[in-house]
Amino acid sequence: MLDFGTAKDAPNGEQPAAARSLCASVPTAANSAEVLAAVATPLRYDSGGLLCAIAGYPRAGCGDAAGGGSGSSSAAGGSAGRGEGGPDLGLIAGAGAVVLLGAGAVWQARRRRTR
């Protein structure tokens, strides 16, 4: 499945190709670059080996931010929508789970000693 994104995410002056589903006939040991090369040429890489374009899209650039954002921290994956200064819910839940597991282990150890 190749999904080139939306027109909103496209670089200025470009229109992404329609999403398409393709099958590639490649050797079992083929890597993802070989699979793409079989169905979506041309591929464009930068000098460091980063894949920059699939099927010629986008025509220029490599690794640019999608959506033509203003470069603010929220467009670049900043902390938009999060509360200031507090830890994430996942961190709190994970710490709570560790405490519960530790307490359960202590309880089981004491229970076995008293038998």
Short mmCIF file of N, CA and C in Angstrom, two decimals:
data_model
loop_
_atom_site.label_atom_id
_atom_site.label_comp_id
_atom_site.label_asym_id
_atom_site.label_seq_id
_atom_site.Cartn_x
_atom_site.Cartn_y
_atom_site.Cartn_z
N MET A 1 0.84 -1.15 0.00
CA MET A 1 0.00 0.00 0.00
C MET A 1 0.89 1.22 0.00
N LEU A 2 0.71 2.07 -0.97
CA LEU A 2 1.42 3.34 -1.03
C LEU A 2 0.41 4.46 -0.82
N ASP A 3 0.60 5.24 0.23
CA ASP A 3 -0.27 6.37 0.52
C ASP A 3 0.62 7.61 0.58
N PHE A 4 0.44 8.51 -0.35
CA PHE A 4 1.31 9.67 -0.47
C PHE A 4 0.83 10.85 0.37
N GLY A 5 -0.21 10.68 1.15
CA GLY A 5 -0.68 11.75 2.02
C GLY A 5 -1.76 12.58 1.36
N THR A 6 -2.04 13.72 1.97
CA THR A 6 -3.10 14.61 1.50
C THR A 6 -2.51 15.84 0.83
N ALA A 7 -3.34 16.56 0.10
CA ALA A 7 -2.90 17.79 -0.55
C ALA A 7 -2.43 18.81 0.50
N LYS A 8 -3.03 18.79 1.68
CA LYS A 8 -2.63 19.69 2.76
C LYS A 8 -1.18 19.45 3.18
N ASP A 9 -0.75 18.19 3.13
CA ASP A 9 0.61 17.84 3.53
C ASP A 9 1.63 17.99 2.42
N ALA A 10 1.17 18.19 1.20
CA ALA A 10 2.06 18.23 0.03
C ALA A 10 2.92 19.50 0.03
N PRO A 11 4.12 19.40 -0.51
CA PRO A 11 4.94 20.60 -0.69
C PRO A 11 4.23 21.58 -1.61
N ASN A 12 4.54 22.85 -1.48
CA ASN A 12 3.91 23.88 -2.32
C ASN A 12 4.04 23.54 -3.79
N GLY A 13 2.92 23.63 -4.51
CA GLY A 13 2.92 23.41 -5.94
C GLY A 13 2.84 21.95 -6.36
N GLU A 14 2.74 21.03 -5.41
CA GLU A 14 2.66 19.61 -5.76
C GLU A 14 1.35 19.01 -5.29
N GLN A 15 0.92 18.00 -5.98
CA GLN A 15 -0.28 17.25 -5.64
C GLN A 15 0.14 15.79 -5.43
N PRO A 16 -0.16 15.21 -4.27
CA PRO A 16 0.24 13.81 -4.06
C PRO A 16 -0.53 12.87 -4.97
N ALA A 17 0.11 11.78 -5.32
CA ALA A 17 -0.55 10.75 -6.13
C ALA A 17 -1.62 10.08 -5.28
N ALA A 18 -2.57 9.48 -5.94
CA ALA A 18 -3.62 8.74 -5.23
C ALA A 18 -3.01 7.51 -4.56
N ALA A 19 -3.58 7.12 -3.44
CA ALA A 19 -3.13 5.90 -2.76
C ALA A 19 -3.37 4.71 -3.68
N ARG A 20 -2.45 3.75 -3.61
CA ARG A 20 -2.60 2.57 -4.46
C ARG A 20 -2.05 1.35 -3.75
N SER A 21 -2.59 0.22 -4.11
CA SER A 21 -2.16 -1.05 -3.55
C SER A 21 -1.50 -1.85 -4.67
N LEU A 22 -0.28 -2.31 -4.42
CA LEU A 22 0.49 -3.01 -5.44
C LEU A 22 1.07 -4.29 -4.87
N CYS A 23 1.38 -5.21 -5.75
CA CYS A 23 2.07 -6.44 -5.37
C CYS A 23 3.43 -6.46 -6.05
N ALA A 24 4.45 -6.82 -5.28
CA ALA A 24 5.81 -6.89 -5.83
C ALA A 24 6.27 -8.34 -5.84
N SER A 25 6.84 -8.75 -6.94
CA SER A 25 7.42 -10.08 -7.05
C SER A 25 8.93 -9.93 -6.86
N VAL A 26 9.38 -10.23 -5.64
CA VAL A 26 10.79 -10.06 -5.28
C VAL A 26 11.29 -11.32 -4.58
N PRO A 27 12.61 -11.50 -4.52
CA PRO A 27 13.16 -12.64 -3.79
C PRO A 27 12.76 -12.60 -2.31
N THR A 28 12.75 -13.73 -1.67
CA THR A 28 12.36 -13.83 -0.26
C THR A 28 13.21 -12.94 0.63
N ALA A 29 14.48 -12.80 0.33
CA ALA A 29 15.39 -12.01 1.15
C ALA A 29 15.41 -10.53 0.78
N ALA A 30 14.49 -10.07 -0.05
CA ALA A 30 14.49 -8.67 -0.47
C ALA A 30 14.19 -7.75 0.71
N ASN A 31 14.83 -6.58 0.69
CA ASN A 31 14.54 -5.59 1.73
C ASN A 31 13.48 -4.61 1.23
N SER A 32 13.07 -3.69 2.08
CA SER A 32 11.99 -2.78 1.71
C SER A 32 12.36 -1.89 0.53
N ALA A 33 13.62 -1.50 0.41
CA ALA A 33 14.03 -0.68 -0.73
C ALA A 33 13.88 -1.45 -2.04
N GLU A 34 14.19 -2.73 -2.02
CA GLU A 34 14.05 -3.55 -3.23
C GLU A 34 12.58 -3.75 -3.58
N VAL A 35 11.74 -3.90 -2.57
CA VAL A 35 10.30 -4.03 -2.83
C VAL A 35 9.76 -2.75 -3.44
N LEU A 36 10.11 -1.60 -2.86
CA LEU A 36 9.66 -0.33 -3.43
C LEU A 36 10.19 -0.13 -4.84
N ALA A 37 11.45 -0.46 -5.06
CA ALA A 37 12.03 -0.28 -6.39
C ALA A 37 11.31 -1.14 -7.43
N ALA A 38 10.74 -2.25 -7.02
CA ALA A 38 10.04 -3.13 -7.96
C ALA A 38 8.70 -2.55 -8.40
N VAL A 39 8.09 -1.69 -7.58
CA VAL A 39 6.74 -1.22 -7.90
C VAL A 39 6.57 0.29 -7.96
N ALA A 40 7.52 1.06 -7.46
CA ALA A 40 7.30 2.51 -7.34
C ALA A 40 8.49 3.33 -7.77
N THR A 41 9.03 3.05 -8.93
CA THR A 41 10.18 3.82 -9.41
C THR A 41 9.71 5.16 -9.93
N PRO A 42 10.53 6.17 -9.93
CA PRO A 42 11.89 6.20 -9.39
C PRO A 42 11.90 6.51 -7.90
N LEU A 43 12.89 5.95 -7.23
CA LEU A 43 13.14 6.27 -5.83
C LEU A 43 14.31 7.25 -5.78
N ARG A 44 14.24 8.20 -4.86
CA ARG A 44 15.34 9.17 -4.72
C ARG A 44 15.84 9.13 -3.28
N TYR A 45 17.15 8.96 -3.14
CA TYR A 45 17.80 8.91 -1.83
C TYR A 45 18.75 10.09 -1.69
N ASP A 46 18.99 10.54 -0.44
CA ASP A 46 20.01 11.56 -0.23
C ASP A 46 21.37 10.88 -0.06
N SER A 47 22.42 11.65 0.15
CA SER A 47 23.77 11.09 0.23
C SER A 47 23.96 10.20 1.45
N GLY A 48 23.11 10.34 2.46
CA GLY A 48 23.20 9.51 3.65
C GLY A 48 22.34 8.25 3.59
N GLY A 49 21.66 8.04 2.47
CA GLY A 49 20.84 6.85 2.31
C GLY A 49 19.40 7.01 2.76
N LEU A 50 18.99 8.24 3.12
CA LEU A 50 17.60 8.49 3.52
C LEU A 50 16.72 8.52 2.29
N LEU A 51 15.62 7.77 2.32
CA LEU A 51 14.68 7.76 1.20
C LEU A 51 13.95 9.09 1.17
N CYS A 52 14.09 9.82 0.06
CA CYS A 52 13.51 11.16 -0.06
C CYS A 52 12.26 11.20 -0.92
N ALA A 53 12.14 10.33 -1.90
CA ALA A 53 10.99 10.36 -2.81
C ALA A 53 10.64 8.95 -3.26
N ILE A 54 9.34 8.69 -3.35
CA ILE A 54 8.83 7.42 -3.87
C ILE A 54 8.00 7.74 -5.09
N ALA A 55 8.28 7.06 -6.19
CA ALA A 55 7.59 7.29 -7.46
C ALA A 55 7.70 8.75 -7.87
N GLY A 56 8.85 9.35 -7.58
CA GLY A 56 9.09 10.73 -7.97
C GLY A 56 8.40 11.78 -7.13
N TYR A 57 7.76 11.39 -6.03
CA TYR A 57 7.06 12.35 -5.17
C TYR A 57 7.68 12.34 -3.79
N PRO A 58 8.02 13.51 -3.27
CA PRO A 58 7.99 14.83 -3.87
C PRO A 58 9.17 15.04 -4.82
N ARG A 59 9.02 16.03 -5.67
CA ARG A 59 10.05 16.29 -6.69
C ARG A 59 11.34 16.80 -6.07
N ALA A 60 11.25 17.53 -4.97
CA ALA A 60 12.44 18.11 -4.34
C ALA A 60 12.32 17.98 -2.82
N GLY A 61 13.42 18.19 -2.15
CA GLY A 61 13.42 18.14 -0.70
C GLY A 61 13.64 16.74 -0.18
N CYS A 62 13.95 16.68 1.12
CA CYS A 62 14.17 15.39 1.75
C CYS A 62 13.96 15.52 3.25
N GLY A 63 12.96 14.84 3.76
CA GLY A 63 12.71 14.87 5.20
C GLY A 63 12.10 16.16 5.68
N ASP A 64 11.47 16.93 4.78
CA ASP A 64 10.85 18.19 5.18
C ASP A 64 9.61 17.92 6.03
N ALA A 65 9.28 18.87 6.89
CA ALA A 65 8.07 18.75 7.71
C ALA A 65 6.84 18.76 6.82
N ALA A 66 5.88 17.90 7.11
CA ALA A 66 4.64 17.84 6.33
C ALA A 66 3.74 19.00 6.68
N GLY A 67 2.91 19.39 5.75
CA GLY A 67 1.89 20.39 6.00
C GLY A 67 2.35 21.82 5.84
N GLY A 68 3.60 22.06 5.52
CA GLY A 68 4.07 23.43 5.31
C GLY A 68 3.86 24.30 6.53
N GLY A 69 4.06 23.73 7.72
CA GLY A 69 3.83 24.46 8.97
C GLY A 69 4.76 25.63 9.12
N SER A 70 4.49 26.44 10.13
CA SER A 70 5.26 27.65 10.36
C SER A 70 6.57 27.38 11.07
N GLY A 71 6.81 26.13 11.45
CA GLY A 71 8.06 25.80 12.13
C GLY A 71 7.94 25.94 13.63
N SER A 72 6.73 26.12 14.15
CA SER A 72 6.56 26.23 15.59
C SER A 72 6.80 24.87 16.23
N SER A 73 6.98 24.88 17.54
CA SER A 73 7.27 23.62 18.22
C SER A 73 6.13 22.64 18.11
N SER A 74 4.88 23.11 18.05
CA SER A 74 3.77 22.16 17.94
C SER A 74 3.77 21.49 16.58
N ALA A 75 4.18 22.17 15.53
CA ALA A 75 4.24 21.56 14.20
C ALA A 75 5.39 20.58 14.11
N ALA A 76 6.40 20.77 14.92
CA ALA A 76 7.57 19.91 14.89
C ALA A 76 7.52 18.83 15.96
N GLY A 77 6.33 18.56 16.49
CA GLY A 77 6.20 17.49 17.47
C GLY A 77 6.43 17.96 18.88
N GLY A 78 6.16 19.23 19.16
CA GLY A 78 6.32 19.76 20.50
C GLY A 78 5.25 19.24 21.43
N SER A 79 5.05 19.94 22.53
CA SER A 79 4.13 19.45 23.55
C SER A 79 2.76 20.10 23.44
N ALA A 80 2.23 20.28 22.26
CA ALA A 80 0.92 20.88 22.09
C ALA A 80 -0.14 20.01 22.74
N GLY A 81 -1.02 20.64 23.51
CA GLY A 81 -2.12 19.94 24.11
C GLY A 81 -1.79 19.26 25.44
N ARG A 82 -0.57 19.30 25.87
CA ARG A 82 -0.21 18.68 27.14
C ARG A 82 -0.21 19.75 28.23
N GLY A 83 -0.45 19.30 29.44
CA GLY A 83 -0.36 20.22 30.57
C GLY A 83 1.09 20.60 30.81
N GLU A 84 1.28 21.76 31.36
CA GLU A 84 2.64 22.23 31.59
C GLU A 84 3.22 21.63 32.87
N GLY A 85 4.41 21.11 32.80
CA GLY A 85 5.16 20.71 33.96
C GLY A 85 4.82 19.36 34.57
N GLY A 86 3.77 18.69 34.16
CA GLY A 86 3.40 17.42 34.78
C GLY A 86 3.82 16.24 33.93
N PRO A 87 4.02 15.08 34.57
CA PRO A 87 4.37 13.88 33.80
C PRO A 87 3.16 13.35 33.03
N ASP A 88 3.41 12.58 32.02
CA ASP A 88 2.36 11.97 31.22
C ASP A 88 1.61 10.92 32.03
N LEU A 89 0.37 10.66 31.63
CA LEU A 89 -0.46 9.65 32.29
C LEU A 89 0.19 8.27 32.20
N GLY A 90 0.81 7.95 31.07
CA GLY A 90 1.46 6.65 30.90
C GLY A 90 2.58 6.43 31.91
N LEU A 91 3.33 7.48 32.20
CA LEU A 91 4.41 7.38 33.17
C LEU A 91 3.86 7.11 34.56
N ILE A 92 2.80 7.81 34.93
CA ILE A 92 2.18 7.61 36.24
C ILE A 92 1.59 6.20 36.34
N ALA A 93 0.89 5.76 35.30
CA ALA A 93 0.29 4.43 35.31
C ALA A 93 1.37 3.35 35.39
N GLY A 94 2.46 3.53 34.67
CA GLY A 94 3.56 2.56 34.72
C GLY A 94 4.20 2.48 36.10
N ALA A 95 4.41 3.63 36.71
CA ALA A 95 4.98 3.65 38.06
C ALA A 95 4.03 2.99 39.05
N GLY A 96 2.74 3.25 38.90
CA GLY A 96 1.75 2.62 39.78
C GLY A 96 1.75 1.11 39.63
N ALA A 97 1.87 0.63 38.40
CA ALA A 97 1.90 -0.81 38.16
C ALA A 97 3.13 -1.45 38.80
N VAL A 98 4.27 -0.78 38.73
CA VAL A 98 5.50 -1.30 39.34
C VAL A 98 5.34 -1.37 40.86
N VAL A 99 4.74 -0.34 41.46
CA VAL A 99 4.52 -0.33 42.91
C VAL A 99 3.59 -1.48 43.30
N LEU A 100 2.50 -1.67 42.55
CA LEU A 100 1.56 -2.76 42.85
C LEU A 100 2.23 -4.13 42.73
N LEU A 101 3.02 -4.32 41.70
CA LEU A 101 3.72 -5.60 41.54
C LEU A 101 4.71 -5.84 42.67
N GLY A 102 5.42 -4.79 43.06
CA GLY A 102 6.36 -4.91 44.18
C GLY A 102 5.65 -5.25 45.48
N ALA A 103 4.53 -4.57 45.74
CA ALA A 103 3.76 -4.84 46.96
C ALA A 103 3.23 -6.27 46.95
N GLY A 104 2.77 -6.74 45.81
CA GLY A 104 2.29 -8.11 45.70
C GLY A 104 3.39 -9.12 45.95
N ALA A 105 4.59 -8.84 45.46
CA ALA A 105 5.72 -9.74 45.67
C ALA A 105 6.10 -9.81 47.15
N VAL A 106 6.11 -8.66 47.83
CA VAL A 106 6.41 -8.63 49.26
C VAL A 106 5.35 -9.40 50.03
N TRP A 107 4.09 -9.20 49.70
CA TRP A 107 2.99 -9.90 50.37
C TRP A 107 3.12 -11.40 50.20
N GLN A 108 3.42 -11.85 48.98
CA GLN A 108 3.57 -13.29 48.72
C GLN A 108 4.77 -13.86 49.49
N ALA A 109 5.87 -13.13 49.55
CA ALA A 109 7.05 -13.61 50.25
C ALA A 109 6.77 -13.77 51.74
N ARG A 110 6.07 -12.81 52.34
CA ARG A 110 5.73 -12.89 53.77
C ARG A 110 4.75 -14.03 54.02
N ARG A 111 3.82 -14.21 53.12
CA ARG A 111 2.82 -15.26 53.25
C ARG A 111 3.48 -16.64 53.22
N ARG A 112 4.47 -16.82 52.37
CA ARG A 112 5.16 -18.11 52.27
C ARG A 112 6.01 -18.38 53.52
N ARG A 113 6.59 -17.33 54.09
CA ARG A 113 7.43 -17.49 55.28
C ARG A 113 6.62 -17.93 56.50
N THR A 114 5.37 -17.49 56.58
CA THR A 114 4.56 -17.81 57.76
C THR A 114 3.96 -19.20 57.70
N ARG A 115 4.04 -19.89 56.61
CA ARG A 115 3.48 -21.25 56.49
C ARG A 115 4.34 -22.27 57.10
#
